[in-house]
Short mmCIF file of C-alpha atoms in Angstrom, two decimals:
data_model
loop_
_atom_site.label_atom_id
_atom_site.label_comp_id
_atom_site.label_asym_id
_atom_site.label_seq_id
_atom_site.Cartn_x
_atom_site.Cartn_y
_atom_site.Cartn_z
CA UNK C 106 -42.40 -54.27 130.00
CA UNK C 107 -39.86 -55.66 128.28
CA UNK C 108 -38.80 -57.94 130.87
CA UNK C 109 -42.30 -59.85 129.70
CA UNK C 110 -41.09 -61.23 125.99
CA UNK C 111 -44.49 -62.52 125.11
CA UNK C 112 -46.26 -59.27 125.44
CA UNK C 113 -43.39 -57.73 123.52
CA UNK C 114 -43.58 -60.05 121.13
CA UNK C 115 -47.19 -59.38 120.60
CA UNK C 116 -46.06 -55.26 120.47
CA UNK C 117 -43.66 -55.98 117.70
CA UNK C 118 -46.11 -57.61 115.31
CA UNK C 119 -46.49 -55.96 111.66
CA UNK C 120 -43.62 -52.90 113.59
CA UNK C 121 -40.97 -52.14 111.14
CA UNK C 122 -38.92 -50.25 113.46
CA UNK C 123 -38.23 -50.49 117.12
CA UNK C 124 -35.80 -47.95 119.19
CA UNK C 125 -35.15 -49.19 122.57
CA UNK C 126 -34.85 -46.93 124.96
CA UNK C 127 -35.79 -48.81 128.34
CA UNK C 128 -33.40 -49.23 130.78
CA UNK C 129 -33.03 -48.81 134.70
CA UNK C 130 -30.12 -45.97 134.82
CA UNK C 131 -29.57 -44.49 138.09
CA UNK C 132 -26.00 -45.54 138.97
CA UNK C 133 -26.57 -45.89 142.66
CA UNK C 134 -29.90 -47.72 142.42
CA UNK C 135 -28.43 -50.15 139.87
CA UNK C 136 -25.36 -50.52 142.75
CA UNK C 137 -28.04 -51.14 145.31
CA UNK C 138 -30.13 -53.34 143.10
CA UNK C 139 -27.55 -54.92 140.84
CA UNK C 140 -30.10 -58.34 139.43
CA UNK C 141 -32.60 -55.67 139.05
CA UNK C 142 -30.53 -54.03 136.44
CA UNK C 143 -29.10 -57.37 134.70
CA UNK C 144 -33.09 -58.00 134.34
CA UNK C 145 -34.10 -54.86 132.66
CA UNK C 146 -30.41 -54.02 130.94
CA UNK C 147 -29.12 -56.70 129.57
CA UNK C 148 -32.30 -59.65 129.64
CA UNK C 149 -34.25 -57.10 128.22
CA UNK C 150 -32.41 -56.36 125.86
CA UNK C 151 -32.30 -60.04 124.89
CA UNK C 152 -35.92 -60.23 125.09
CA UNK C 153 -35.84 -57.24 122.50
CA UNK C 154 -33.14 -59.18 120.09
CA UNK C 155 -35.67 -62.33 120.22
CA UNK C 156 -39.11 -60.68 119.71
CA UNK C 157 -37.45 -58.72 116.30
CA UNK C 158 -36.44 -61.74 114.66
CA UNK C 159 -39.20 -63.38 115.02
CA UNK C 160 -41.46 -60.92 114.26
CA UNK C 161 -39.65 -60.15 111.17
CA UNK C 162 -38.99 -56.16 112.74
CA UNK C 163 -36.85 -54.82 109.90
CA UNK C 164 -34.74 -52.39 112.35
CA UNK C 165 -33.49 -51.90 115.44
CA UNK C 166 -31.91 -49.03 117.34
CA UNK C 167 -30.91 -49.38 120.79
CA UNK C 168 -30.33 -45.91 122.76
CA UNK C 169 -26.82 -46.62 124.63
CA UNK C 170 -24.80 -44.29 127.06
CA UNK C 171 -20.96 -43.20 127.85
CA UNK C 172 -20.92 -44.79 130.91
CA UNK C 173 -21.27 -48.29 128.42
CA UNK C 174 -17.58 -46.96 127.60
CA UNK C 175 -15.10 -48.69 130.08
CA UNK C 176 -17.71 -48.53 132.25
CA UNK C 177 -16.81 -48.86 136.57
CA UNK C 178 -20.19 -48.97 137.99
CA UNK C 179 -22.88 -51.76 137.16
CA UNK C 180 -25.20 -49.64 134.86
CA UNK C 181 -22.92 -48.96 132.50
CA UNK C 182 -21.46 -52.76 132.57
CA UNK C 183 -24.99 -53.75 131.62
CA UNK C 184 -25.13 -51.25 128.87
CA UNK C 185 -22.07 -52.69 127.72
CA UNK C 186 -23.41 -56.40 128.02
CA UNK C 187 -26.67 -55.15 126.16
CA UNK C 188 -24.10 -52.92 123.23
CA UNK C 189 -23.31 -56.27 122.93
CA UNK C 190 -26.08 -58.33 122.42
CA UNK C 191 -27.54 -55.68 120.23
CA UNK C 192 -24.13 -55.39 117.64
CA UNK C 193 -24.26 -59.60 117.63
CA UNK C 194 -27.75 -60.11 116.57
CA UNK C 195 -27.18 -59.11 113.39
CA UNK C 196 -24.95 -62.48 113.33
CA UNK C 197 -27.88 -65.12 114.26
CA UNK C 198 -30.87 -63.34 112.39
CA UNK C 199 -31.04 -66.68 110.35
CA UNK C 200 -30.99 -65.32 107.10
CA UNK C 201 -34.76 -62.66 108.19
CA UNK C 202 -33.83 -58.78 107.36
CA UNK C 203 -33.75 -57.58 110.69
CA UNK C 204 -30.63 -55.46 111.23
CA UNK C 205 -29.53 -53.80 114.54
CA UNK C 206 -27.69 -51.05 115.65
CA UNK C 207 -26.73 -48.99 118.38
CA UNK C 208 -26.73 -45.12 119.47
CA UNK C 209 -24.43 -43.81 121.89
CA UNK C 210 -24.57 -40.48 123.24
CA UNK C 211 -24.03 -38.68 126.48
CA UNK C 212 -26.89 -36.66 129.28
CA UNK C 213 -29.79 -34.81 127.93
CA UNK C 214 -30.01 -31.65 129.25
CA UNK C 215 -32.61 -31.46 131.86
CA UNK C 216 -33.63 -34.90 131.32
CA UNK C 217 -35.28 -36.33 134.68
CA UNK C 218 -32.79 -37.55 137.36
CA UNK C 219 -30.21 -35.42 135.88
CA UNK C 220 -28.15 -32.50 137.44
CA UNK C 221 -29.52 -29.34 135.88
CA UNK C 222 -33.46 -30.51 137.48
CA UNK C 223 -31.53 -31.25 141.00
CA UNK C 224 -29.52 -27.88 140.87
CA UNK C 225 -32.93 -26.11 139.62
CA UNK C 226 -35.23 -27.93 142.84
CA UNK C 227 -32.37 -27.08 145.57
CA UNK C 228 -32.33 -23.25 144.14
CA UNK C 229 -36.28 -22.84 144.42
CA UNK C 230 -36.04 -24.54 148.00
CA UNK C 231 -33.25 -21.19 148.71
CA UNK C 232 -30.48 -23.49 149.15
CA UNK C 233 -27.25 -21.29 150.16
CA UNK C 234 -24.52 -22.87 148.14
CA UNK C 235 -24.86 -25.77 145.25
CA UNK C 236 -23.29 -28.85 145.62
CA UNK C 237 -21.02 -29.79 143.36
CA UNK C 238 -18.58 -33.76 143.57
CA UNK C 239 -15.41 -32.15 142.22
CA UNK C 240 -13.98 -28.73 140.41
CA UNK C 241 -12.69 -30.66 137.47
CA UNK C 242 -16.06 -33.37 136.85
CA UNK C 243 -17.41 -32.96 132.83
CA UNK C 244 -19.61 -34.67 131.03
CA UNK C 245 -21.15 -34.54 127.14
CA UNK C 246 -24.07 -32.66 126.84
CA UNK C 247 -27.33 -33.24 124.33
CA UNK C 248 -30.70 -32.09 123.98
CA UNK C 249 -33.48 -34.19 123.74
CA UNK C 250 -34.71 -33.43 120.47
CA UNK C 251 -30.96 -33.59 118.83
CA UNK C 252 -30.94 -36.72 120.69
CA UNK C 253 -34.24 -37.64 118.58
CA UNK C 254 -32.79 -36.65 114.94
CA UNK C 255 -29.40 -38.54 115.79
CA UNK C 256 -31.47 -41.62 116.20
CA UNK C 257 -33.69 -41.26 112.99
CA UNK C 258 -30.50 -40.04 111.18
CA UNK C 259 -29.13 -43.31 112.16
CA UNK C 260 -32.00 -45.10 111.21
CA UNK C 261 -31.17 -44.09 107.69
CA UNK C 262 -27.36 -44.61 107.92
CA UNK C 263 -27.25 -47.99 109.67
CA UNK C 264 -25.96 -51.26 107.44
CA UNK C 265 -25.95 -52.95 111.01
CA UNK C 266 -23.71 -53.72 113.89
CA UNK C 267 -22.57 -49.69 114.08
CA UNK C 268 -22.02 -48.01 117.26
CA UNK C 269 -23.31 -44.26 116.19
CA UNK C 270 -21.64 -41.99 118.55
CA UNK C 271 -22.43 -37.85 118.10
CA UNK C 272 -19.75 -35.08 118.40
CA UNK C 273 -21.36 -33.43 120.89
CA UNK C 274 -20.18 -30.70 123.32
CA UNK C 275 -19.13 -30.74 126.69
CA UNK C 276 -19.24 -29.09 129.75
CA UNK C 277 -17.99 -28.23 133.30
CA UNK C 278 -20.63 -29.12 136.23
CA UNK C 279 -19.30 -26.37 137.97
CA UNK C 280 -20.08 -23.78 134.77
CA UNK C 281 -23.74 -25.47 135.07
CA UNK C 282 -23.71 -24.55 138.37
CA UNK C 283 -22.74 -20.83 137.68
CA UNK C 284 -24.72 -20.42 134.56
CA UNK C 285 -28.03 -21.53 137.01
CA UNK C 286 -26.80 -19.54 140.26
CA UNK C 287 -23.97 -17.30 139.66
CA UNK C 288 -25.05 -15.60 143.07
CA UNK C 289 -24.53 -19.12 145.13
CA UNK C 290 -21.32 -20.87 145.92
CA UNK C 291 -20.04 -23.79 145.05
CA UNK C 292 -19.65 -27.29 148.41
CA UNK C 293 -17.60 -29.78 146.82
CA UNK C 294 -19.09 -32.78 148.13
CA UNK C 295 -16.85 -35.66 146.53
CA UNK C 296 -16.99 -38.10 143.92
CA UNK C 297 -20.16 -40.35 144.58
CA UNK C 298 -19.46 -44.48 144.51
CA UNK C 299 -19.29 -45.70 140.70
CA UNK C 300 -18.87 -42.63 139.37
CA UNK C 301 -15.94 -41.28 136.82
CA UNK C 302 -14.53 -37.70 136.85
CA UNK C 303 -14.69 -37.82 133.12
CA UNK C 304 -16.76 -39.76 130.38
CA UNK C 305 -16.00 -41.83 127.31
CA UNK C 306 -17.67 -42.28 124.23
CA UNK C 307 -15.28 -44.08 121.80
CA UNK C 308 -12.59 -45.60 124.14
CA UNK C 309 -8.58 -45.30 123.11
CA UNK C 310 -9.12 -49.60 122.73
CA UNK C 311 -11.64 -49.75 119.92
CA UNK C 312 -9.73 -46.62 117.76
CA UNK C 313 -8.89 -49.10 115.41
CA UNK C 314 -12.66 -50.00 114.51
CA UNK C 315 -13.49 -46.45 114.57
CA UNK C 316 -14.20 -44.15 111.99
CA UNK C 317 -14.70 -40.08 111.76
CA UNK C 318 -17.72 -38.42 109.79
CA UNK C 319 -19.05 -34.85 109.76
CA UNK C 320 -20.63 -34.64 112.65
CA UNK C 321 -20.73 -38.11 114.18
CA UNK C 322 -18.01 -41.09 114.79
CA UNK C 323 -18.65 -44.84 113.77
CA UNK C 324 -17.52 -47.88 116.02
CA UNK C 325 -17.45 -50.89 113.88
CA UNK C 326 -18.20 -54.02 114.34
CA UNK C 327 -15.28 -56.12 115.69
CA UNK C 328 -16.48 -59.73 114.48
CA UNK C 329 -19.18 -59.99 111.99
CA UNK C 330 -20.17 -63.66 110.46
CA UNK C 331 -22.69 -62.78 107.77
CA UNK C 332 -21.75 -59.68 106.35
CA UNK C 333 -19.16 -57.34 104.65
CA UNK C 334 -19.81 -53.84 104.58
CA UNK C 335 -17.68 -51.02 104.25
CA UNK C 336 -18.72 -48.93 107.21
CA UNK C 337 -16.96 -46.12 106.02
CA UNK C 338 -19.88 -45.54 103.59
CA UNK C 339 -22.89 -45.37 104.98
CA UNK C 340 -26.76 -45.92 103.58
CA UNK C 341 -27.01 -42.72 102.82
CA UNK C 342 -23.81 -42.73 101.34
CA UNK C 343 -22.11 -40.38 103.81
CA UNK C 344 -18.36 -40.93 103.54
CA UNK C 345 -16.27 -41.75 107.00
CA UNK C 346 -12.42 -41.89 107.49
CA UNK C 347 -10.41 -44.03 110.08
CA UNK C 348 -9.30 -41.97 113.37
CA UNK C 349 -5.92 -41.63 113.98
CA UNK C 350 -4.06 -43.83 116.03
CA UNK C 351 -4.82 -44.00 119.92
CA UNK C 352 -7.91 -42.10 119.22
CA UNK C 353 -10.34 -41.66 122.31
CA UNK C 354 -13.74 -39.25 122.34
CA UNK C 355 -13.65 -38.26 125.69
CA UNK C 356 -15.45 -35.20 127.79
CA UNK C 357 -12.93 -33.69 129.52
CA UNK C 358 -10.52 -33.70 126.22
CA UNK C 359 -13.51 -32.67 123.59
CA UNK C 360 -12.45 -30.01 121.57
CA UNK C 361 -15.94 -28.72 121.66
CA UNK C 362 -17.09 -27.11 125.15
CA UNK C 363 -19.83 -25.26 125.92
CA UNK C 364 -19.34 -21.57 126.64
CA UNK C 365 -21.32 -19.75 129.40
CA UNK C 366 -23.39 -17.93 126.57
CA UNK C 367 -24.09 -21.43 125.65
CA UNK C 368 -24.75 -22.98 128.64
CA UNK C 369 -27.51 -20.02 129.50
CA UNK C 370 -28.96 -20.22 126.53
CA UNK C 371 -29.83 -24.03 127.04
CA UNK C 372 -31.09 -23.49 130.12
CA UNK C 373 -33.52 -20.84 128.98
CA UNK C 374 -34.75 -23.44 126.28
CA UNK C 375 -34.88 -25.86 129.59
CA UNK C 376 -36.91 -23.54 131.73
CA UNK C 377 -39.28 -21.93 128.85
CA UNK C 378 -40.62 -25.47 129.30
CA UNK C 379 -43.47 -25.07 131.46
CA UNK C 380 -45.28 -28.29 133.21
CA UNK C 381 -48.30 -27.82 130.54
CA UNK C 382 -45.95 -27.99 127.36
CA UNK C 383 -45.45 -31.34 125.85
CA UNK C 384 -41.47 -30.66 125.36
CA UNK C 385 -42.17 -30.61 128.83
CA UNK C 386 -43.49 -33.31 129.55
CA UNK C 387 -40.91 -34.91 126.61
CA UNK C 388 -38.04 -34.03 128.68
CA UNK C 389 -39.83 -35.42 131.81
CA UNK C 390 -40.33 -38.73 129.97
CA UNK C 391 -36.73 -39.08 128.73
#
């Protein structure tokens, strides 16, 4: 539990690495229950920071989410707050190695709680139409194991205080919708509280610490006491470029959607995944 930070501390002893992926993320629940969330998202977090430095944990990942990117509801504020926290500890390690980072990406397809699960349970209950908030909603798309490689790739790449955002596609809920039922119509229901027709991933703000590489953008650090990289070469030695002025990564202006073809043939990865299987039980887990 990482809201305990002596039992965490006693977890990170002789750990190298540490990816933190706890966090309470329904948008509605963290509405309802908004100290809740500040306890898990952003003291946690905290908790995390302290227990790595003093443990002498020589990296640290922390798994973010769009909705940290001018965020409206509460869950993505503390994702933000916690972003945060993460990208500054690299400022009051004291002179230990620890270094910290952050990834960024969008859903995981079929993770639990998401839509393509809550389509999937109203279709095998014979719902007659799906319901969808609004004709126009997108949002970035990821599997769960290129979630997984992004992270270790970033493991590699990180100096510290990085942002590591994927290009990743996107897609229309509505072509979700199709691709699972093409048979069933679509109920508009209406844009739920807290929630934003589109997402962002590098916001138009920050496009001056941002930089491009082949297949993932950079958000640098905007105030760093103890170090001076240049982010636009990595660890591995990958080579980045600044984005163009006003630049902004967002899902409903990606270049990169996901065709029906596509869309089906994620979904038949999805459902090949039968209780019993372990990517099963993966995605369940995520």
């Amino acid at each position: 539990d990482i809201r305990d930070s002596q039992r965490l501390r006693m977890a990170m002893r002789d750990i190298d690495i540490v990816v933190h992926a706890a966090a309470l993320k329904q948008v509605p629940a963290a509405e309802y229950n908004p100290m809740e969330c500040i306890k898990t998202n952003i003291m946690g977090a905290q908790n995390i920071i302290d227990g790595a430095i003093e443990t002498g944990v020589r990296k640290v990942v922390a798994l973010s989410t769009d909705k940290a990117a001018n965020p409206i509801n509460l869950y993505g504020a503390s994702k933000l707050a916690s972003d945060k926290l993460i990208t500054a500890a690299n400022n009051i390690t004291g002179g230990k190695e620890t270094v910290f980072s952050v990834v960024r990406y969008g859903n995981v397809f079929g993770s639990r709680g998401s839509v393509v699960p809550f389509f999937q349970s109203l279709i095998d209950k014979g719902v007659e139409k799906l319901p969808v908030t609004h004709k126009d909603m997108t949002r970035f798309w990821i599997t769960l194991e290129q979630g997984v490689q992004f992270v270790i790739a970033s493991l590699g790449r990180m100096h510290g205080g990085e942002i590591f955002v994927p290009k990743i596609p996107s897609a229309l809920i509505t072509d979700i919708a199709k691709a699972m039922a093409p048979e069933l119509p679509i109920e508009y229901v209406g844009i739920r509280p807290g929630e934003k027709m589109h997402e962002i991933m590098c916001p138009r703000d920050v496009w001056h610490h941002t930089l491009e590489f082949d297949d993932h953008y950079v958000i640098c650090p905007s105030i760093s006491f103890t170090s001076s990289y240049d982010y636009s070469i990595n660890a591995l030695n990958e080579k980045g470029s600044p984005v163009v002025e006003g630049f902004e990564y967002e899902s409903g202006t990606n270049a990169d959607f996901l065709s029906y073809e596509g869309l089906k043939s994620l979904l038949r990865e999805y459902s090949s995944a039968s209780p019993g299987d372990a990517s099963y039980q993966s995605e369940k887990a995520s």
